[in-house]
XYZ file of N, CA and C in Angstrom:
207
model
N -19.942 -51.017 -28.867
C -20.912 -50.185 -28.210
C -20.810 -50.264 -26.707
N -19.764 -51.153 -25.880
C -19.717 -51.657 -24.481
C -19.213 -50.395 -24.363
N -18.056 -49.572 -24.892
C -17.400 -48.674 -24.410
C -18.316 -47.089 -24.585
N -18.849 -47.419 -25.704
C -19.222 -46.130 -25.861
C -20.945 -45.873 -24.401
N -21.625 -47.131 -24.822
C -22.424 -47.164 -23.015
C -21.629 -46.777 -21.679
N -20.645 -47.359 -21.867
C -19.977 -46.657 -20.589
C -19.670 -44.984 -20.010
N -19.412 -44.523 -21.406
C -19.597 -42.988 -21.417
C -20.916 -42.117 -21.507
N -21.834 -42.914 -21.194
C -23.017 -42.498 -21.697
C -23.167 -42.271 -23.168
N -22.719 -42.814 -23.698
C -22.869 -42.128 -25.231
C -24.182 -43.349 -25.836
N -25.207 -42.973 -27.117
C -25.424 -44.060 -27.505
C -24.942 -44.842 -29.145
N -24.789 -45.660 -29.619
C -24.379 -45.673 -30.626
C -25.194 -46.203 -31.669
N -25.551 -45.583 -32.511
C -26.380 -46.243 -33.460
C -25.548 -46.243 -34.987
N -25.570 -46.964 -35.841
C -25.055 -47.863 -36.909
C -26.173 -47.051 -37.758
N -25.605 -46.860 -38.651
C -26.774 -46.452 -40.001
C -26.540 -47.032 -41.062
N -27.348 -48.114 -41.215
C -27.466 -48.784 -43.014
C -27.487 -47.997 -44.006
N -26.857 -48.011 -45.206
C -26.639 -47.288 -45.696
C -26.133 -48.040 -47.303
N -27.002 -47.845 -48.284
C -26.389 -47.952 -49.615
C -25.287 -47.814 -49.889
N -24.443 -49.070 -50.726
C -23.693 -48.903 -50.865
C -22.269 -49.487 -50.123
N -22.582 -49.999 -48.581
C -22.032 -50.089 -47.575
C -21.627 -51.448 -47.567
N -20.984 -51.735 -45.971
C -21.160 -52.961 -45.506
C -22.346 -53.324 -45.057
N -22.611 -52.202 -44.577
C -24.629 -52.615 -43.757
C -25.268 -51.839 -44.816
N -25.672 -52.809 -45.951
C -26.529 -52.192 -47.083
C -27.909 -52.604 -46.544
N -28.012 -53.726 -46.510
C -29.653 -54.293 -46.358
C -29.978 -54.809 -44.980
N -31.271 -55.434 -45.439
C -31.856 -55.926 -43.960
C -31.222 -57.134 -43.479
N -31.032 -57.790 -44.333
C -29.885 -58.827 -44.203
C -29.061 -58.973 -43.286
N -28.065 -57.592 -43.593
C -27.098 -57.445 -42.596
C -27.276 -56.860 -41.436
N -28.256 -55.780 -41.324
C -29.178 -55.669 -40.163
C -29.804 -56.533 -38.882
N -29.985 -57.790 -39.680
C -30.305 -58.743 -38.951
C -29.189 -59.843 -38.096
N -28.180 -59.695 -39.247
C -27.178 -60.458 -38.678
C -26.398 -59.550 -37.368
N -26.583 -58.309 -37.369
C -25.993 -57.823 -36.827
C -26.444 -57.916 -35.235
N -28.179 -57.930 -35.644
C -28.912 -57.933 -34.174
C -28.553 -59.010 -33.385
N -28.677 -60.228 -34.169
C -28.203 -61.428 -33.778
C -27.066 -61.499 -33.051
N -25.945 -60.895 -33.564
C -24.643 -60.781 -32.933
C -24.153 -59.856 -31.743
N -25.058 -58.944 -32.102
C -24.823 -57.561 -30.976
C -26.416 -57.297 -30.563
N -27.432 -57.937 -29.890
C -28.677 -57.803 -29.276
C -28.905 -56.213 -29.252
N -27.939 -55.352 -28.476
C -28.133 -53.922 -27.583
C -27.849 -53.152 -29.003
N -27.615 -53.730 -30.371
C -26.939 -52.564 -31.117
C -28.435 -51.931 -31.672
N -28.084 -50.350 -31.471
C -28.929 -50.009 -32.633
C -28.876 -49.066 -33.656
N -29.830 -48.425 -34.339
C -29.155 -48.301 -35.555
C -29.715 -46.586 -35.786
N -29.536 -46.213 -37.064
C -30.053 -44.769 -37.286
C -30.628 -44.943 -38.494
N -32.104 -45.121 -38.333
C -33.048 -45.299 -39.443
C -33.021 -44.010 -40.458
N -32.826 -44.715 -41.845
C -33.196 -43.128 -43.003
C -33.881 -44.699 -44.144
N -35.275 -44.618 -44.322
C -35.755 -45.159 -45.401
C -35.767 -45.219 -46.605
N -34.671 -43.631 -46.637
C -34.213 -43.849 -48.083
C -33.066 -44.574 -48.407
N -32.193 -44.748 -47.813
C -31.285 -45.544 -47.807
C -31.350 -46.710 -48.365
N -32.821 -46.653 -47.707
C -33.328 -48.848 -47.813
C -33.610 -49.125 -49.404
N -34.667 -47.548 -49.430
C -35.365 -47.737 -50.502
C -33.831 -47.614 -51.938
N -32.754 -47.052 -51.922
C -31.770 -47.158 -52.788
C -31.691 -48.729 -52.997
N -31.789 -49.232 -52.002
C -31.264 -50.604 -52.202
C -32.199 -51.411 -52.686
N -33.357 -51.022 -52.975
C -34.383 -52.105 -53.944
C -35.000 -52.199 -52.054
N -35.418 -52.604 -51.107
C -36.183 -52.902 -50.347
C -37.555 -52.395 -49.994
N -38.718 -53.274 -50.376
C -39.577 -52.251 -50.040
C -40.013 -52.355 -48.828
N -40.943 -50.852 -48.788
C -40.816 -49.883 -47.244
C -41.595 -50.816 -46.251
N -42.242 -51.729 -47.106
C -42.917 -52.756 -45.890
C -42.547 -53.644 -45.397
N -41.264 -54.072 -45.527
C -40.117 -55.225 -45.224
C -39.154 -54.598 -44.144
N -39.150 -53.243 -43.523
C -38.207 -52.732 -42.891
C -38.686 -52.123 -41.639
N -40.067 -52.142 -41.189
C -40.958 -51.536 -40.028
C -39.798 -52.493 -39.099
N -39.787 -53.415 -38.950
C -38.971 -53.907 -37.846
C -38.065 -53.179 -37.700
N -37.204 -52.621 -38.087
C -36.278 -51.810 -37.930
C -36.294 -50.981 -36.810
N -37.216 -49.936 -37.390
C -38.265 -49.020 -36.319
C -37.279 -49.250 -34.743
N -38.160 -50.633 -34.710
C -37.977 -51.127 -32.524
C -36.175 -51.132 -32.246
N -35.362 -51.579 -33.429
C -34.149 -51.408 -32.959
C -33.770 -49.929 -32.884
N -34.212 -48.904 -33.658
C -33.612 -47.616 -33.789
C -33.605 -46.429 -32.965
N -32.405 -46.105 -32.700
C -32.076 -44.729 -31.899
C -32.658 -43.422 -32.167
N -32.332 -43.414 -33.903
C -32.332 -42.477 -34.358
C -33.464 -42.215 -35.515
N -34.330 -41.142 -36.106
C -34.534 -41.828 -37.511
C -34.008 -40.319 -38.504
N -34.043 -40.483 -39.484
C -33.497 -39.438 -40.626
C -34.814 -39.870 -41.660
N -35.390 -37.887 -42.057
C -36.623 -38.134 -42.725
C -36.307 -37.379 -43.521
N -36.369 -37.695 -44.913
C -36.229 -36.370 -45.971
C -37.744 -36.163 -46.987
């Protein structure tokens, strides 16, 4: 994401069923590792993965983006 800030661009990561970034899990590890990363919220995504919707509001403060269906 260093490069893509440099272009002005922003980059957000979308968890996603199925994935490498399935859960909050990896969400978290990720924050940990990359502070500035953020992500492109869709709650259904989460909700595929068994998480319920009240375990993922944190999310929210990291996210760029959100996707509502």
């Amino acid at each position: 994401y260093d490069i893509a800030e440099e272009h002005g661009v922003v980059f957000g990561l979308e968890p996603h069923y199925r994935s490498p970034i399935q859960n909050l899990y990896h969400c978290r590890k990720l924050c940990d590792c990359m502070p500035r990363l953020q992500f492109v919220f869709d709650p259904s995504h989460l909700v595929m993965s068994g998480i319920p919707i009240q375990d993922y509001g944190w999310l929210l403060g990291h996210s760029v983006h959100v996707h509502l269906r």
